[in-house]
XYZ file of C-alpha atoms in Angstrom:
655
model
C 3.474 -124.687 79.827
C 4.570 -127.477 77.534
C 2.960 -127.400 74.100
C 0.602 -130.299 73.583
C -2.267 -130.959 71.228
C -5.945 -131.043 72.189
C -6.073 -134.826 71.800
C -3.213 -135.350 74.257
C -4.782 -132.889 76.677
C -8.095 -134.721 76.440
C -6.501 -138.134 77.073
C -4.583 -136.794 80.070
C -7.831 -135.511 81.531
C -9.347 -138.991 81.254
C -6.468 -140.736 83.035
C -5.649 -138.170 85.741
C -5.627 -139.765 89.173
C -6.974 -138.528 92.474
C -4.351 -137.225 94.858
C -5.293 -137.888 98.471
C -1.796 -137.124 99.776
C -2.809 -133.769 101.271
C -5.900 -135.125 102.998
C -5.880 -136.586 106.499
C -8.470 -138.365 108.583
C -9.381 -135.128 110.337
C -10.397 -133.508 107.020
C -13.713 -135.379 106.881
C -16.905 -133.348 107.106
C -18.844 -136.485 108.054
C -19.493 -137.707 111.588
C -16.849 -140.223 112.682
C -18.920 -142.329 115.084
C -19.124 -145.918 113.763
C -17.372 -148.802 115.504
C -16.165 -152.151 114.168
C -19.358 -153.821 115.485
C -21.444 -151.260 113.582
C -19.600 -152.149 110.370
C -20.063 -155.888 110.912
C -23.792 -155.360 111.528
C -24.014 -153.180 108.413
C -22.240 -155.759 106.265
C -24.245 -158.705 107.627
C -27.535 -156.818 107.363
C -26.869 -155.729 103.794
C -25.613 -159.120 102.600
C -27.866 -161.460 104.568
C -31.142 -160.241 103.070
C -34.362 -162.041 102.299
C -32.466 -164.303 99.896
C -31.458 -166.552 102.785
C -35.163 -167.385 103.240
C -35.753 -168.138 99.535
C -32.518 -168.823 97.656
C -31.593 -172.064 99.419
C -34.811 -173.788 98.374
C -34.635 -172.561 94.797
C -31.014 -173.635 94.197
C -31.300 -176.933 96.094
C -34.338 -178.042 94.100
C -33.175 -177.080 90.611
C -29.350 -177.272 90.683
C -27.507 -178.657 93.679
C -29.671 -180.817 95.917
C -28.114 -181.348 99.379
C -24.741 -180.261 97.967
C -26.006 -176.683 98.124
C -23.830 -176.405 101.231
C -20.815 -176.937 98.934
C -22.259 -174.425 96.458
C -22.376 -171.803 99.204
C -18.804 -172.690 100.222
C -17.527 -172.170 96.655
C -19.513 -168.929 96.324
C -18.164 -167.714 99.672
C -14.567 -168.370 98.617
C -15.129 -166.427 95.373
C -16.696 -163.554 97.334
C -13.890 -163.537 99.897
C -11.400 -162.918 97.072
C -13.242 -159.712 96.211
C -13.743 -158.900 99.890
C -10.017 -159.107 100.650
C -9.262 -156.663 97.822
C -11.780 -154.212 99.283
C -10.268 -154.759 102.730
C -6.770 -153.794 101.561
C -7.999 -150.599 99.924
C -10.048 -149.811 103.016
C -6.795 -149.931 104.979
C -4.801 -147.981 102.377
C -7.304 -145.245 101.482
C -9.795 -144.864 104.366
C -11.988 -142.287 102.618
C -15.619 -142.258 101.444
C -16.176 -143.622 97.945
C -15.627 -147.397 97.947
C -14.678 -148.825 94.531
C -15.126 -145.398 92.897
C -12.384 -143.866 95.048
C -10.083 -146.879 94.766
C -10.317 -146.768 90.971
C -9.761 -142.989 90.935
C -6.579 -143.297 93.007
C -5.125 -146.124 90.906
C -6.486 -146.231 87.333
C -7.791 -142.756 86.564
C -10.799 -140.481 86.334
C -12.770 -142.008 83.452
C -12.761 -145.528 84.903
C -13.573 -144.050 88.307
C -16.616 -142.273 86.889
C -17.754 -145.466 85.114
C -17.413 -147.391 88.381
C -19.254 -144.786 90.444
C -21.996 -144.365 87.859
C -22.617 -148.117 87.792
C -22.630 -148.345 91.585
C -25.298 -145.626 91.628
C -27.430 -147.725 89.268
C -26.892 -150.876 91.351
C -27.876 -149.209 94.615
C -30.913 -147.422 93.122
C -32.316 -150.631 91.627
C -31.395 -152.556 94.786
C -33.186 -150.059 97.016
C -36.292 -149.961 94.835
C -36.565 -153.733 94.372
C -36.040 -154.501 98.068
C -38.672 -151.886 99.006
C -41.193 -153.538 96.675
C -40.259 -156.966 98.082
C -40.837 -155.634 101.637
C -44.211 -154.301 100.551
C -45.118 -157.602 98.892
C -44.090 -159.667 101.926
C -46.124 -157.458 104.242
C -49.067 -157.745 101.840
C -48.783 -161.558 101.975
C -49.166 -161.455 105.767
C -52.358 -159.405 105.339
C -53.845 -161.826 102.814
C -52.895 -159.709 99.755
C -55.544 -157.094 100.610
C -53.267 -154.110 99.830
C -52.397 -155.435 96.382
C -56.034 -156.231 95.606
C -57.101 -152.682 96.544
C -54.480 -150.982 94.362
C -55.078 -153.341 91.416
C -58.757 -152.431 91.561
C -58.429 -148.645 91.777
C -54.918 -147.759 90.527
C -54.111 -150.364 87.863
C -51.499 -149.279 85.275
C -51.691 -150.993 81.871
C -48.440 -149.786 80.319
C -45.429 -151.797 79.188
C -42.423 -151.400 81.468
C -44.469 -150.007 84.352
C -45.503 -151.892 87.460
C -48.937 -153.509 87.718
C -49.945 -150.844 90.228
C -48.173 -147.938 91.999
C -46.617 -149.121 95.244
C -47.391 -146.353 97.744
C -46.188 -148.491 100.655
C -42.717 -148.935 99.115
C -42.480 -145.165 98.550
C -43.391 -144.493 102.178
C -40.799 -147.012 103.364
C -37.980 -145.505 101.255
C -38.783 -141.937 102.311
C -38.964 -143.017 105.961
C -35.511 -144.604 105.843
C -34.153 -141.630 103.871
C -35.281 -139.387 106.702
C -33.617 -141.696 109.220
C -30.334 -141.668 107.272
C -30.501 -137.884 106.909
C -30.995 -137.512 110.656
C -27.660 -139.163 111.400
C -25.508 -142.217 110.781
C -25.341 -143.170 114.467
C -29.124 -143.513 114.779
C -29.258 -145.482 111.505
C -26.571 -147.850 112.797
C -28.588 -148.563 115.949
C -31.720 -149.385 113.941
C -29.666 -151.634 111.668
C -28.125 -153.496 114.625
C -31.561 -154.188 116.141
C -33.018 -155.607 112.916
C -29.838 -157.594 112.168
C -29.882 -159.139 115.648
C -33.514 -160.249 115.199
C -32.677 -161.703 111.790
C -29.707 -163.674 113.198
C -31.851 -165.028 116.064
C -34.515 -166.228 113.607
C -31.868 -167.926 111.460
C -30.422 -169.625 114.552
C -33.935 -170.904 115.330
C -34.207 -172.264 111.774
C -30.828 -174.008 111.998
C -31.466 -175.573 115.397
C -34.964 -176.672 114.327
C -33.590 -178.204 111.141
C -30.973 -180.237 112.956
C -33.524 -181.360 115.587
C -36.277 -182.340 113.132
C -34.018 -183.236 110.209
C -33.358 -186.679 108.786
C -29.909 -187.567 107.447
C -31.561 -189.993 104.998
C -32.676 -186.960 102.966
C -29.020 -186.629 101.922
C -28.854 -190.317 100.885
C -31.890 -190.773 98.602
C -31.204 -193.604 96.134
C -31.459 -193.236 92.356
C -33.779 -196.273 92.184
C -36.262 -194.533 94.487
C -36.145 -191.389 92.323
C -36.704 -193.447 89.130
C -39.790 -195.072 90.669
C -41.009 -191.659 91.832
C -40.524 -190.256 88.312
C -42.511 -193.142 86.807
C -45.400 -192.488 89.224
C -45.506 -188.678 88.882
C -45.095 -188.710 85.071
C -47.474 -191.681 84.550
C -44.899 -193.790 82.704
C -45.577 -197.400 81.813
C -43.675 -199.919 83.984
C -42.195 -201.355 80.759
C -40.640 -198.060 79.640
C -37.003 -197.149 80.241
C -37.451 -194.380 82.807
C -34.810 -191.756 83.653
C -35.085 -189.828 86.894
C -36.048 -186.153 86.504
C -34.720 -185.504 90.013
C -31.093 -186.398 89.337
C -29.184 -189.437 90.518
C -29.820 -189.025 94.239
C -27.252 -188.944 96.996
C -25.457 -185.817 98.173
C -24.830 -184.478 94.624
C -27.897 -185.578 92.655
C -27.060 -183.336 89.675
C -23.326 -184.010 89.756
C -20.516 -181.566 90.413
C -21.628 -179.458 87.424
C -24.939 -178.894 89.190
C -23.090 -177.891 92.339
C -21.026 -175.367 90.326
C -24.166 -174.014 88.643
C -25.664 -173.533 92.089
C -22.478 -171.761 93.233
C -22.812 -169.236 90.386
C -26.299 -168.348 91.634
C -25.244 -168.369 95.289
C -22.430 -165.895 94.528
C -24.981 -163.087 94.332
C -26.155 -163.954 97.844
C -22.870 -162.509 99.156
C -23.216 -159.187 97.346
C -23.597 -156.264 99.745
C -20.465 -156.322 101.904
C -19.006 -153.513 99.759
C -21.273 -151.018 101.551
C -18.744 -151.202 104.412
C -16.131 -149.629 102.142
C -18.242 -146.462 101.783
C -17.914 -145.679 105.506
C -14.231 -144.698 105.433
C -14.880 -141.202 106.812
C -17.458 -142.262 109.407
C -15.494 -144.985 111.236
C -13.411 -144.294 114.329
C -10.470 -146.458 113.224
C -11.050 -147.148 109.522
C -7.728 -148.812 108.687
C -8.475 -151.667 111.080
C -12.271 -151.546 111.303
C -12.974 -151.772 107.547
C -10.885 -154.933 106.870
C -12.225 -156.618 110.014
C -15.795 -155.605 109.176
C -15.611 -156.996 105.634
C -13.965 -160.319 106.525
C -16.089 -161.024 109.622
C -19.372 -160.087 107.909
C -18.609 -162.457 105.010
C -17.765 -165.230 107.501
C -21.017 -164.690 109.436
C -23.038 -164.671 106.211
C -21.423 -167.899 105.005
C -22.185 -169.639 108.296
C -25.804 -168.466 108.096
C -26.288 -169.594 104.474
C -24.501 -172.888 105.160
C -26.576 -173.607 108.276
C -29.950 -172.675 106.774
C -29.375 -174.660 103.570
C -28.201 -177.706 105.552
C -31.208 -177.491 107.895
C -33.618 -177.100 104.981
C -32.356 -180.100 103.011
C -32.278 -182.225 106.173
C -35.884 -181.359 107.074
C -37.313 -182.088 103.638
C -36.207 -184.030 100.520
C -34.672 -181.596 98.028
C -36.981 -182.562 95.141
C -40.187 -181.433 96.916
C -38.864 -178.133 98.265
C -41.027 -175.107 97.548
C -39.076 -172.591 95.454
C -40.934 -169.483 96.659
C -41.490 -170.233 100.365
C -39.189 -173.144 101.242
C -38.923 -172.606 105.002
C -42.669 -172.291 105.874
C -43.432 -175.364 103.712
C -40.539 -177.299 105.294
C -41.763 -176.478 108.815
C -45.273 -177.613 107.841
C -43.724 -180.823 106.438
C -42.145 -181.679 109.828
C -45.282 -180.685 111.746
C -44.162 -177.248 112.980
C -46.609 -175.145 110.957
C -46.808 -172.140 113.362
C -43.049 -171.575 112.914
C -43.912 -169.846 109.646
C -44.775 -166.714 111.639
C -41.278 -166.654 113.126
C -39.885 -166.999 109.614
C -42.097 -164.119 108.423
C -40.747 -161.841 111.165
C -37.174 -162.771 110.273
C -37.861 -162.201 106.576
C -39.220 -158.687 107.220
C -36.212 -157.858 109.429
C -33.861 -159.188 106.750
C -35.593 -157.065 104.117
C -35.345 -154.025 106.400
C -31.591 -154.404 106.916
C -31.094 -155.173 103.228
C -33.016 -152.006 102.332
C -30.940 -149.969 104.758
C -27.794 -151.598 103.356
C -28.757 -150.515 99.821
C -29.715 -146.981 100.857
C -26.691 -146.357 103.105
C -23.875 -146.442 100.484
C -25.787 -144.687 97.660
C -25.651 -141.150 99.139
C -21.987 -141.628 100.016
C -21.091 -142.508 96.421
C -23.029 -139.433 95.242
C -21.321 -137.322 97.930
C -17.822 -138.522 96.985
C -18.358 -137.951 93.249
C -19.881 -134.501 93.843
C -17.034 -133.532 96.189
C -14.583 -134.450 93.427
C -16.533 -132.310 90.950
C -17.715 -135.195 88.736
C -21.379 -134.763 89.752
C -23.380 -131.682 90.666
C -21.959 -129.769 93.627
C -25.185 -129.536 95.673
C -24.888 -133.289 96.334
C -21.750 -132.634 98.442
C -23.597 -130.611 101.097
C -23.726 -131.984 104.640
C -26.102 -131.231 107.504
C -25.314 -129.850 110.956
C -25.329 -133.464 112.180
C -22.549 -134.233 109.656
C -24.648 -136.427 107.356
C -24.684 -136.084 103.525
C -28.261 -134.810 103.608
C -28.583 -133.548 100.007
C -27.266 -136.778 98.517
C -29.423 -138.870 100.880
C -32.667 -137.076 100.042
C -31.884 -137.058 96.312
C -31.140 -140.784 96.368
C -34.341 -141.426 98.353
C -36.524 -139.487 95.910
C -35.058 -141.238 92.837
C -35.386 -144.686 94.435
C -38.949 -143.908 95.561
C -39.971 -142.924 92.022
C -38.442 -146.142 90.666
C -40.280 -148.259 93.256
C -43.518 -146.341 92.714
C -43.830 -146.693 88.951
C -41.548 -149.232 87.330
C -41.523 -153.005 86.910
C -38.091 -153.782 88.332
C -37.904 -157.478 87.463
C -36.349 -156.707 84.063
C -33.849 -154.278 85.623
C -32.562 -156.417 88.491
C -29.857 -158.046 86.324
C -28.406 -154.563 85.702
C -27.464 -154.500 89.390
C -25.095 -157.368 88.718
C -23.140 -155.460 86.049
C -22.339 -152.576 88.368
C -21.392 -154.822 91.272
C -19.259 -157.247 89.249
C -17.540 -154.403 87.391
C -16.687 -152.770 90.721
C -15.328 -156.063 92.089
C -13.178 -156.547 88.964
C -11.769 -153.019 89.029
C -10.926 -153.140 92.741
C -9.018 -156.410 92.214
C -7.263 -154.840 89.203
C -6.352 -151.784 91.269
C -4.811 -153.976 93.985
C -2.643 -155.665 91.352
C -1.497 -152.358 89.889
C -0.965 -150.505 93.161
C 1.135 -153.180 94.857
C 3.734 -152.996 92.070
C 4.109 -149.201 91.936
C 7.486 -147.663 92.907
C 5.703 -144.946 94.900
C 2.077 -144.609 95.931
C -0.140 -141.679 94.942
C -1.310 -141.067 98.461
C 0.203 -140.903 101.915
C -1.075 -142.504 105.066
C -3.272 -140.391 107.379
C -1.191 -138.125 109.594
C -1.874 -137.749 113.262
C 1.227 -135.721 114.163
C 4.069 -133.758 112.504
C 6.558 -136.343 113.747
C 4.711 -139.175 111.984
C 4.449 -137.075 108.824
C 8.195 -136.340 108.820
C 9.019 -140.024 109.368
C 6.711 -141.101 106.542
C 8.202 -138.474 104.237
C 11.750 -139.663 104.917
C 10.733 -143.270 104.246
C 9.146 -142.262 100.960
C 12.184 -140.241 99.897
C 14.462 -143.208 100.537
C 12.148 -145.495 98.576
C 12.049 -143.053 95.663
C 15.855 -142.718 95.704
C 16.336 -146.484 95.588
C 13.858 -146.735 92.743
C 15.691 -143.991 90.813
C 18.987 -145.868 91.213
C 17.341 -148.973 89.791
C 15.892 -146.940 86.912
C 19.389 -145.766 85.988
C 20.549 -149.357 85.956
C 17.568 -150.451 83.820
C 17.455 -148.033 80.923
C 16.359 -150.567 78.328
C 13.542 -153.092 78.365
C 14.505 -156.666 77.561
C 13.365 -160.226 78.147
C 16.048 -160.512 80.815
C 14.638 -157.567 82.794
C 11.137 -159.015 82.387
C 12.083 -162.377 83.875
C 14.719 -161.125 86.344
C 13.728 -157.582 87.306
C 15.295 -155.456 90.031
C 14.646 -156.152 93.702
C 12.717 -152.889 94.134
C 9.905 -151.572 91.917
C 10.788 -148.962 89.295
C 8.817 -147.006 86.730
C 9.799 -149.648 84.193
C 8.552 -152.595 86.270
C 5.365 -150.671 87.099
C 4.717 -150.037 83.392
C 5.366 -153.720 82.711
C 2.829 -154.745 85.337
C 0.279 -152.272 83.963
C 0.641 -153.836 80.508
C 0.490 -157.383 81.880
C -2.640 -156.621 83.930
C -4.310 -155.214 80.810
C -3.301 -158.353 78.898
C -4.640 -160.478 81.757
C -8.026 -158.730 81.583
C -8.129 -159.288 77.802
C -7.343 -163.001 78.219
C -9.993 -163.353 80.932
C -12.595 -161.776 78.629
C -11.606 -164.190 75.862
C -11.785 -167.199 78.178
C -15.175 -166.125 79.521
C -16.688 -165.594 76.069
C -15.284 -168.887 74.741
C -16.462 -170.991 77.696
C -19.896 -169.318 77.612
C -20.726 -169.285 73.917
C -18.369 -171.971 72.627
C -19.193 -174.834 74.973
C -20.901 -176.733 72.133
C -17.747 -176.618 69.995
C -15.511 -177.545 72.923
C -17.786 -180.464 73.846
C -17.603 -181.703 70.233
C -13.778 -181.421 70.380
C -13.610 -178.977 67.470
C -9.861 -178.485 66.808
C -10.033 -174.672 66.610
C -11.939 -174.393 69.889
C -9.594 -176.741 71.756
C -6.563 -174.923 70.357
C -7.951 -171.492 71.257
C -8.888 -172.654 74.760
C -5.400 -174.102 75.322
C -3.738 -170.923 74.019
C -5.846 -168.703 76.289
C -5.241 -170.855 79.373
C -1.471 -171.081 78.775
C -1.254 -167.332 78.102
C -3.238 -166.623 81.274
C -0.884 -168.746 83.379
C 2.260 -167.250 81.793
C 0.975 -163.704 82.338
C 0.265 -164.494 85.983
C 3.777 -165.895 86.452
C 5.352 -162.848 84.803
C 3.411 -160.516 87.104
C 4.492 -162.619 90.059
C 8.146 -162.118 89.056
C 7.929 -158.313 89.334
C 9.008 -156.595 92.593
C 6.295 -155.367 94.961
C 6.170 -152.122 96.894
C 7.412 -152.756 100.433
C 5.094 -150.320 102.216
C 3.021 -152.106 104.868
C -0.569 -151.313 105.836
C -2.980 -152.738 108.403
C -4.266 -155.351 105.926
C -2.804 -156.699 102.687
C -4.228 -159.222 100.231
C -2.351 -162.544 100.484
C -1.250 -164.718 97.559
C -0.623 -161.818 95.183
C -1.116 -161.847 92.192
C -3.082 -165.089 92.124
C -5.974 -164.197 94.418
C -6.916 -160.849 92.738
C -6.479 -162.438 89.290
C -8.891 -165.267 90.029
C -11.302 -162.722 91.474
C -11.191 -160.867 88.138
C -11.764 -164.175 86.306
C -14.842 -165.071 88.387
C -16.389 -161.613 88.107
C -15.904 -161.198 84.350
C -17.168 -164.733 83.712
C -20.369 -163.935 85.613
C -20.745 -160.659 83.686
C -20.567 -162.539 80.374
C -23.404 -164.811 81.565
C -25.851 -161.876 81.638
C -28.392 -161.590 78.827
C -28.137 -159.395 75.739
C -31.170 -157.345 76.805
C -29.429 -156.529 80.075
C -26.367 -155.244 78.215
C -28.564 -153.146 75.897
C -30.280 -151.481 78.872
C -26.873 -151.007 80.457
C -25.614 -149.201 77.334
C -28.425 -146.630 77.617
C -27.514 -145.958 81.250
C -23.844 -145.573 80.299
C -24.766 -143.175 77.467
C -26.507 -140.935 80.019
C -23.485 -141.174 82.322
C -21.012 -140.239 79.583
C -23.178 -137.251 78.638
C -23.037 -135.987 82.244
C -19.300 -136.624 82.535
C -18.239 -134.969 79.267
C -20.716 -132.108 79.624
C -20.076 -131.380 83.305
C -17.698 -133.650 85.204
C -14.561 -133.383 83.073
C -14.662 -129.546 83.253
C -15.511 -129.286 86.961
C -13.171 -132.014 88.211
C -11.295 -130.908 91.333
C -8.227 -132.814 90.156
C -8.334 -130.822 86.914
C -8.267 -127.560 88.860
C -5.467 -128.808 91.109
C -3.260 -129.485 88.118
C -3.920 -126.071 86.545
C -0.940 -124.524 88.346
C 1.464 -127.395 87.717
C 4.404 -126.795 85.435
C 3.608 -129.587 82.983
C -0.157 -129.188 82.975
C -1.924 -128.944 79.642
C -5.395 -128.438 81.075
C -7.669 -125.879 79.477
C -10.149 -125.916 82.330
C -8.749 -123.092 84.457
C -11.320 -120.729 85.928
C -14.332 -122.945 85.294
C -15.120 -123.470 88.954
C -13.877 -122.452 92.363
C -11.773 -125.009 94.175
C -13.768 -127.078 96.572
C -13.077 -125.849 100.101
C -13.159 -129.438 101.336
C -10.123 -130.185 99.206
C -8.065 -127.152 100.317
C -6.293 -128.248 103.465
C -3.832 -125.974 105.220
C -0.622 -127.795 106.019
C 2.029 -125.062 106.188
C 4.782 -127.228 107.592
C 4.464 -130.261 105.331
C 3.002 -128.892 102.101
C 6.306 -128.460 100.284
C 7.550 -131.945 101.120
C 4.258 -133.477 100.045
C 4.241 -131.532 96.787
C 7.798 -132.611 96.002
C 6.915 -136.242 96.649
C 3.824 -136.077 94.451
C 5.341 -133.871 91.747
C 6.095 -136.679 89.299
C 2.554 -137.979 89.661
C 0.931 -134.612 89.091
C 2.994 -133.632 86.108
C 1.969 -136.827 84.325
C -1.697 -135.959 84.636
C -3.928 -133.326 83.067
């Protein structure tokens, strides 16, 4: 044991990383039965929710006009940047856990817990809010009779609670929880059926829009809109009238309106990350997960693009209905009965969206419990190889939320968890690609493959050590012209530069959000600060780009490194800064609860903490607190020593 103080021990515990080098694909206790088509259906169903039936009308009327198709294109490109980062990690670390696992492998335990804890919040609120939306949509079809009955006999007059308890939403959540507990294969079939119906309805909407649409609705003149404003607002013909509907044409609110619409449309693509939680339930995860993520985002973009184009062609953008745009648009073109087709599609979309929110939540709970960061009973699986304890627990919590609480004020908290996860996954890609050796090894299917991989790693480590000898001292020369292969020094440099990049992005986001008035007035300090931040951001990117990357190849790798992940971080943090102060205050309470659980339970029961107890350089004081998780103890008599030697430097640097 090396002597080290309590503070150093504590810090090492917070930054210890998950070692998945001794785990292989066969170690999973979950049922490996999903195909690539199942993943695409899951991603499309989760992402292409009821928003496609509502969001297009809302954004087109208030922000973008007909240029909403461009808004969706910009939002799709921003989402694809995050999606590609998830796809690479899905190929590198095909295990259950999504962004939580990726952060644990790359950044460390504390950030991993923060990521997982926020994903839990996002999925709980998402499940509860979608269940209430399903209930409300069904109630609309019945003439609001269910809502009227419960308001009469079960009205709740308390701040923060819902107007009435939603028994229907509770029943729906518990029903789907039972389905998910029964088995992932059956759940996937139900999801594929509802997703197929939803896609067929959207195809009907698109074809109808192009048949009944009028291209003149994309060419409305400003003079016509000024006359319309004068009539609707009762202005005198002698007054100087300005149109309240924009300037007409394809971009009636200008390119700034199109960008504002893109910021809203970005959230329409949230949901594809549920694919990343299926790493231990897919037959060929290293290929299926990247394909599933990319194809599902492409399908969703085509659907949003087609529906928004059809909608703005059928009806002038300024008279679109914000709450029910498609039924009103069909009535406008004389196809009133089509609203029933839209209602069926909306219910199917809500069903797949609900399933998409409920599917990843138990798997995040399962992964965190298996690692010892949450309570161990959540890691239990059923005879059908489904995480039954985590599924039922998640269902009960979500049902209580849907039953009692007014979720409108909490929905923005979903965005924090999702955007934080996107940012951290992009950060992890940046860090991992510049490491001299990776903290995991690829899944092994045979001793021959394992021996070959080990020899390749040993040669890579040897080359890196040679370079380290040559680069004993840090200098500006080594920063600009580093070695051809990554070393510990270049990896540390990249870690520092990525941290600096995140700091600069936060500064840029805060300045462009809260300092727009000063920038618009050309205040010297604001212009100077903006220029300094932009130049520093570009220089940091170029310095990262100069560093050598790890040469290990996987099934999918993010292109245009480091630019693509960096811009993904910029977009996500900027959107986080846009959220209200009340949202951040509520978020702080949730994080306080999470930190209490982590420091009271997780840090002492962490499986990685127990693994490092026997290491020579370990300073952990947690020995004997808990038995090692049997899932983590894998017998590999032939390859254990080689693996331990390869991972020794990583382990000794952790708690």
